[in-house]
mmCIF file of C-alpha atoms in Angstrom:
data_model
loop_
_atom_site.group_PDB
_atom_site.id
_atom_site.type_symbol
_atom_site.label_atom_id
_atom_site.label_comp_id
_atom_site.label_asym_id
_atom_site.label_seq_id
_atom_site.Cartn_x
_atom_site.Cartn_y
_atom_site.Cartn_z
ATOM 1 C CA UNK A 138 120.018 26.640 91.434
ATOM 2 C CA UNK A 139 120.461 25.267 94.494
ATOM 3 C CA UNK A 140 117.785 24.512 97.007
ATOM 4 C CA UNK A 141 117.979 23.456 100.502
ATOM 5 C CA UNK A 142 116.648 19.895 100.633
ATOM 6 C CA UNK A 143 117.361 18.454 104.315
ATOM 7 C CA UNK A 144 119.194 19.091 107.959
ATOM 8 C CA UNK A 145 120.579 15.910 109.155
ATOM 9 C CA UNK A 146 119.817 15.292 112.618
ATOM 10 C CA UNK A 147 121.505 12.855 115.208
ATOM 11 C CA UNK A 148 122.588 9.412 114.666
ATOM 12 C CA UNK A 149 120.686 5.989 114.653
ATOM 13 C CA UNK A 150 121.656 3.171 115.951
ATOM 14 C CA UNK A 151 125.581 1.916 115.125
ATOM 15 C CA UNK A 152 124.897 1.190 111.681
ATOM 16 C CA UNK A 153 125.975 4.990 110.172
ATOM 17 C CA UNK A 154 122.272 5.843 109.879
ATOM 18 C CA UNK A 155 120.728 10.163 110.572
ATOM 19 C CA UNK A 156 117.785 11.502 111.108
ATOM 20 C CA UNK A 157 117.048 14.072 108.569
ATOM 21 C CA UNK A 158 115.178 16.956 109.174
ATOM 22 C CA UNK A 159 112.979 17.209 105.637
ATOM 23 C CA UNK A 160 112.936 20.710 104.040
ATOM 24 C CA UNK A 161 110.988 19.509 100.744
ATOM 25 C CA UNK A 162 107.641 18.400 99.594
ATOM 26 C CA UNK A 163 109.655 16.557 97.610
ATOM 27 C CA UNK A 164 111.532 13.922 99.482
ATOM 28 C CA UNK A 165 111.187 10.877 97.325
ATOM 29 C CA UNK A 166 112.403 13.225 94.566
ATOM 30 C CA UNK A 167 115.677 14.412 96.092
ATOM 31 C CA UNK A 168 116.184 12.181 99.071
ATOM 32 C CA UNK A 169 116.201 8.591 97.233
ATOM 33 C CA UNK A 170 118.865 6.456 97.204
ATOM 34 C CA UNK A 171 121.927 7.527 94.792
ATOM 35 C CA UNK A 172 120.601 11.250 94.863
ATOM 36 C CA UNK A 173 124.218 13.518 95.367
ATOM 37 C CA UNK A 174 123.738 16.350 97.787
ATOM 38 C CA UNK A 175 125.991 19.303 98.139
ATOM 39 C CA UNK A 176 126.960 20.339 101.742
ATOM 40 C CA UNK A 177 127.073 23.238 104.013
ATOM 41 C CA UNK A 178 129.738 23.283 105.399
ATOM 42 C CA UNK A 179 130.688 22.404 101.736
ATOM 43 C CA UNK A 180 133.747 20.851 103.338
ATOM 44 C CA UNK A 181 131.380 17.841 104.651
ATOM 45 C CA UNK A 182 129.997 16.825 101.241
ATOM 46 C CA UNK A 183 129.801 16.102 98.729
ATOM 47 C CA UNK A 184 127.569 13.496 100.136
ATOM 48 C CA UNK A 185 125.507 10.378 98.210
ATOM 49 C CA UNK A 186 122.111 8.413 99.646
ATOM 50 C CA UNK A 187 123.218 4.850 100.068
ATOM 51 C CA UNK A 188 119.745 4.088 101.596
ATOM 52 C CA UNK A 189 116.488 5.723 102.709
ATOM 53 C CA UNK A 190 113.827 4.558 105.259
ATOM 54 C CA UNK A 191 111.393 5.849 107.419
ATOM 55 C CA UNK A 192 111.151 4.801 111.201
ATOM 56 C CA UNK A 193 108.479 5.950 113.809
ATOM 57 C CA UNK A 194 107.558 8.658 111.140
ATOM 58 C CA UNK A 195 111.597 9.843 110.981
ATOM 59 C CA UNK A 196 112.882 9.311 107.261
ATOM 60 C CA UNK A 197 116.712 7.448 108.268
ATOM 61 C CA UNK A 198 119.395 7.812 105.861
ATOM 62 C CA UNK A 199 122.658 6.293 105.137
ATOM 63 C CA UNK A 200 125.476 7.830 103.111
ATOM 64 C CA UNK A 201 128.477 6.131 101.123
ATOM 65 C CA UNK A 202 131.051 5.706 103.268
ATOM 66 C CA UNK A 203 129.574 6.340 106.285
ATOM 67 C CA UNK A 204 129.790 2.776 107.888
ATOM 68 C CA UNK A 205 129.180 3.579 112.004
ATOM 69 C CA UNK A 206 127.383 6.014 114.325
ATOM 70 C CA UNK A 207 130.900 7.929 114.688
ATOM 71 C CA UNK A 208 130.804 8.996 111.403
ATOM 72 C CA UNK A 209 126.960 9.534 111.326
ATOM 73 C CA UNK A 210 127.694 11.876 114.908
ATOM 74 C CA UNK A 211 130.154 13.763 112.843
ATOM 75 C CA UNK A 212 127.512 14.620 110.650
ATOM 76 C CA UNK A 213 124.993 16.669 112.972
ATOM 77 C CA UNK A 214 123.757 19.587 111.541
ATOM 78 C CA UNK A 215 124.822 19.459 108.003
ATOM 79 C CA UNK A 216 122.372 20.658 105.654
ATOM 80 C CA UNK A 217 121.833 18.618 102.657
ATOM 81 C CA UNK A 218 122.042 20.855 99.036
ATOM 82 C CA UNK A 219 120.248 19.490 96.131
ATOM 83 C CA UNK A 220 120.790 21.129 92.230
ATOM 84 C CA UNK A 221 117.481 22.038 90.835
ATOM 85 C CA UNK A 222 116.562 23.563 87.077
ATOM 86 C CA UNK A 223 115.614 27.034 87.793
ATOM 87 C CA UNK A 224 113.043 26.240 85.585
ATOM 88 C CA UNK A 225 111.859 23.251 87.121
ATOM 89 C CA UNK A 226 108.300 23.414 88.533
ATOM 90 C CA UNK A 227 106.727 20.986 91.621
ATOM 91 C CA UNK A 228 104.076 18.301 90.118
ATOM 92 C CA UNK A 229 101.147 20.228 91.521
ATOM 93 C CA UNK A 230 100.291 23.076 89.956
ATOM 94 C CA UNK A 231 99.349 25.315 92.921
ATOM 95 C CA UNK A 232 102.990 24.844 94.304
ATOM 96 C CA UNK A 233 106.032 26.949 93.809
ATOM 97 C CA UNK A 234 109.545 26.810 94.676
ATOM 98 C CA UNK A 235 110.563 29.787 96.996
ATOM 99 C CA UNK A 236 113.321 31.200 94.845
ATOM 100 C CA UNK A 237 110.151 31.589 92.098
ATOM 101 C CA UNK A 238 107.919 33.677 94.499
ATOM 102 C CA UNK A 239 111.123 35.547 95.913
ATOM 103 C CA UNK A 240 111.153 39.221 93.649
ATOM 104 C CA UNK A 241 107.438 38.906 92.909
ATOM 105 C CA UNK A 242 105.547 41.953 92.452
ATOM 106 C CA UNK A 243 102.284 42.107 95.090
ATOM 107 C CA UNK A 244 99.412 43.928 94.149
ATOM 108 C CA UNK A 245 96.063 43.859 95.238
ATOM 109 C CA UNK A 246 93.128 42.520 93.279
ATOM 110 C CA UNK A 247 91.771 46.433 92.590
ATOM 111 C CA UNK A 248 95.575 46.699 91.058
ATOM 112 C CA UNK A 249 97.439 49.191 94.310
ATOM 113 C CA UNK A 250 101.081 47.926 94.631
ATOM 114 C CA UNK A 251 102.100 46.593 97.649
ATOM 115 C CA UNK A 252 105.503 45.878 97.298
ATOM 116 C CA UNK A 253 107.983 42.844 96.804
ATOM 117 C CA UNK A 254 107.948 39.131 98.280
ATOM 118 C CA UNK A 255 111.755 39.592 99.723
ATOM 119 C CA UNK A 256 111.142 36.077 101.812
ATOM 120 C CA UNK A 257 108.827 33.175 101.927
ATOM 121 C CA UNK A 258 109.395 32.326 105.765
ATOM 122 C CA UNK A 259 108.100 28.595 106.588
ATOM 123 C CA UNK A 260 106.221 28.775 110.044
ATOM 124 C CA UNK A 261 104.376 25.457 111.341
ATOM 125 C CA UNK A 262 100.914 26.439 110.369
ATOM 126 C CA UNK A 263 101.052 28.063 107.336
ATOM 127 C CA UNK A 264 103.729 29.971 105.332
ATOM 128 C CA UNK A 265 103.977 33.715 105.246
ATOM 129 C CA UNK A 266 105.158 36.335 102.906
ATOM 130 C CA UNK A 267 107.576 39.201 103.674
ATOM 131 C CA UNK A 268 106.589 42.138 101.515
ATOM 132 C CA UNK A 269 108.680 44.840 101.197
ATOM 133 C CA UNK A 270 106.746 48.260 100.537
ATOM 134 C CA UNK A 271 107.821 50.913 98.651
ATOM 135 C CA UNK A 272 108.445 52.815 101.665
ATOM 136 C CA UNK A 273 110.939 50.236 102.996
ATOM 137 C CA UNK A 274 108.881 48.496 105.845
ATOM 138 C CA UNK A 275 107.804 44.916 105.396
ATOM 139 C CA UNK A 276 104.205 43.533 105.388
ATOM 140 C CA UNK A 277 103.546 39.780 106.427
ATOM 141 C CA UNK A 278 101.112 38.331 103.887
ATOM 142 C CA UNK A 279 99.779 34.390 104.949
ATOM 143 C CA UNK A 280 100.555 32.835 101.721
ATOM 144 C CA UNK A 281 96.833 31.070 102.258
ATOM 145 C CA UNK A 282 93.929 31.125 99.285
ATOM 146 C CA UNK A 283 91.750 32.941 100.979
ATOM 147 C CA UNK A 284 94.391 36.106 100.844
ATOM 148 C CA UNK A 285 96.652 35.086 97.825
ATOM 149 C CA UNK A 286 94.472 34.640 94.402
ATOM 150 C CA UNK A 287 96.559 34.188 91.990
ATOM 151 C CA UNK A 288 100.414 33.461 91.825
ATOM 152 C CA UNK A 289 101.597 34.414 88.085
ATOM 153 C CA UNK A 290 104.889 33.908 87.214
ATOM 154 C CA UNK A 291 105.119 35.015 83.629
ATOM 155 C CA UNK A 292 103.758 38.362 84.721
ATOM 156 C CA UNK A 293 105.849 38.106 88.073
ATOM 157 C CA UNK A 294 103.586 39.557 90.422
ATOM 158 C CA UNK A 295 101.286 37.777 93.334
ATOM 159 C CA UNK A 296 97.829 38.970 93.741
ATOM 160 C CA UNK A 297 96.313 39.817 96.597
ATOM 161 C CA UNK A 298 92.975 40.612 98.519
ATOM 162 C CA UNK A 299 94.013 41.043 101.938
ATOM 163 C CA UNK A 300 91.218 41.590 105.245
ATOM 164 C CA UNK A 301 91.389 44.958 106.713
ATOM 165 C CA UNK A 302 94.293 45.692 108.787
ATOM 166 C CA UNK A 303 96.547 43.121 107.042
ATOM 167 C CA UNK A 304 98.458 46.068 104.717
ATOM 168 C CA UNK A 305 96.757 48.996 106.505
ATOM 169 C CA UNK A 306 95.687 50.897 109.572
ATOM 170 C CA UNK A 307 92.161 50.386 109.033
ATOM 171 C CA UNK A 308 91.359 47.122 110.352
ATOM 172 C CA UNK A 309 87.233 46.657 111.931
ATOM 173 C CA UNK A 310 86.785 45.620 115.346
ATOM 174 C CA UNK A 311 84.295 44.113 116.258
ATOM 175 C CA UNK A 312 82.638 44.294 119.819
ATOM 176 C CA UNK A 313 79.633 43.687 121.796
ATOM 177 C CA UNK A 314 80.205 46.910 123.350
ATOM 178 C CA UNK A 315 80.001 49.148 119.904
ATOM 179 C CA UNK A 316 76.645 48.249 119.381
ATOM 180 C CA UNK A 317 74.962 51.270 121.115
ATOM 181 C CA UNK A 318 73.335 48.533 123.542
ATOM 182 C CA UNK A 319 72.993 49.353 127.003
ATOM 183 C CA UNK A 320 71.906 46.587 129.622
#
């Protein structure tokens, strides 16, 4: 399987060194020096880590072969591909790799289907869920442990216990003017 690992950004310095754009919790893992990436465009790769450093909080890397900041400018935008065991699960046990919550059954904890986890979309505070119902229209589901219990991958299905309003119409408003209160 291949996962999406890295964007590499604009050049640094004259030395043939990018700014990557980290897509993994991962990055010593698949961003160290001698790790092979595939390529898309698949025509700009494959490419191999010479080196690996971080700079202002920016992890810089240099490739084989790439020896001055023309060839690092001709390499904006590039995503970086790593091969990964389908099988292969992160260190900590609460995290998943999207292509193992992608098909997932979601239920809710009482048992009522949902639907399907058709995309795990990556948004800067938290990550969401797009649930496909039965009906064809999608749900967003924060992928948070408040809402998502349990993740179980033998049974392939997410459970849920979602706040009114997140899957339904009947969400509860609250107001200082319901209260019957009259000043």
């Amino acid at each position: 399987m291949q996962l999406v690992v890295a964007r590499i950004g604009r050049a640094h310095g004259i030395k043939g060194e990018v700014t990557v754009e980290v897509r993994t919790d991962e990055p010593e893992l698949r961003l160290g020096p001698g790790a092979v990436l595939a390529t898309d465009p698949a025509s700009a790769g494959p490419l191999t880590i010479e080196t690996g450093r971080v700079h202002s909080g920016r992890l810089l890397l240099r490739f084989e072969g790439v020896r001055d900041r023309t060839g690092a400018e001709a390499l904006r935008n590039i995503l970086l591909i790593a091969d990964v065991d389908p099988d292969e699960r992160p260190e900590d046990e609460d995290e998943y790799y999207d292509h193992q919550l992608i098909d997932l059954d979601v239920v809710t904890v009482d048992g009522t289907e949902v639907g399907r986890i058709t995309e795990v979309s990556h948004l800067p505070s938290q990550d969401l869920f797009v649930v496909e119902r039965p009906d064809g229209t999608e749900v967003y589901v924060p992928f948070v442990e408040e809402i998502v219990t349990e993740i179980d991958l033998e049974e392939q299905r997410a459970v849920i216990d979602p706040p009114p309003g997140l899957i339904d119409d009947r969400a509860e408003v609250a107001s200082s003017r319901d209260s019957g209160e009259e000043a």
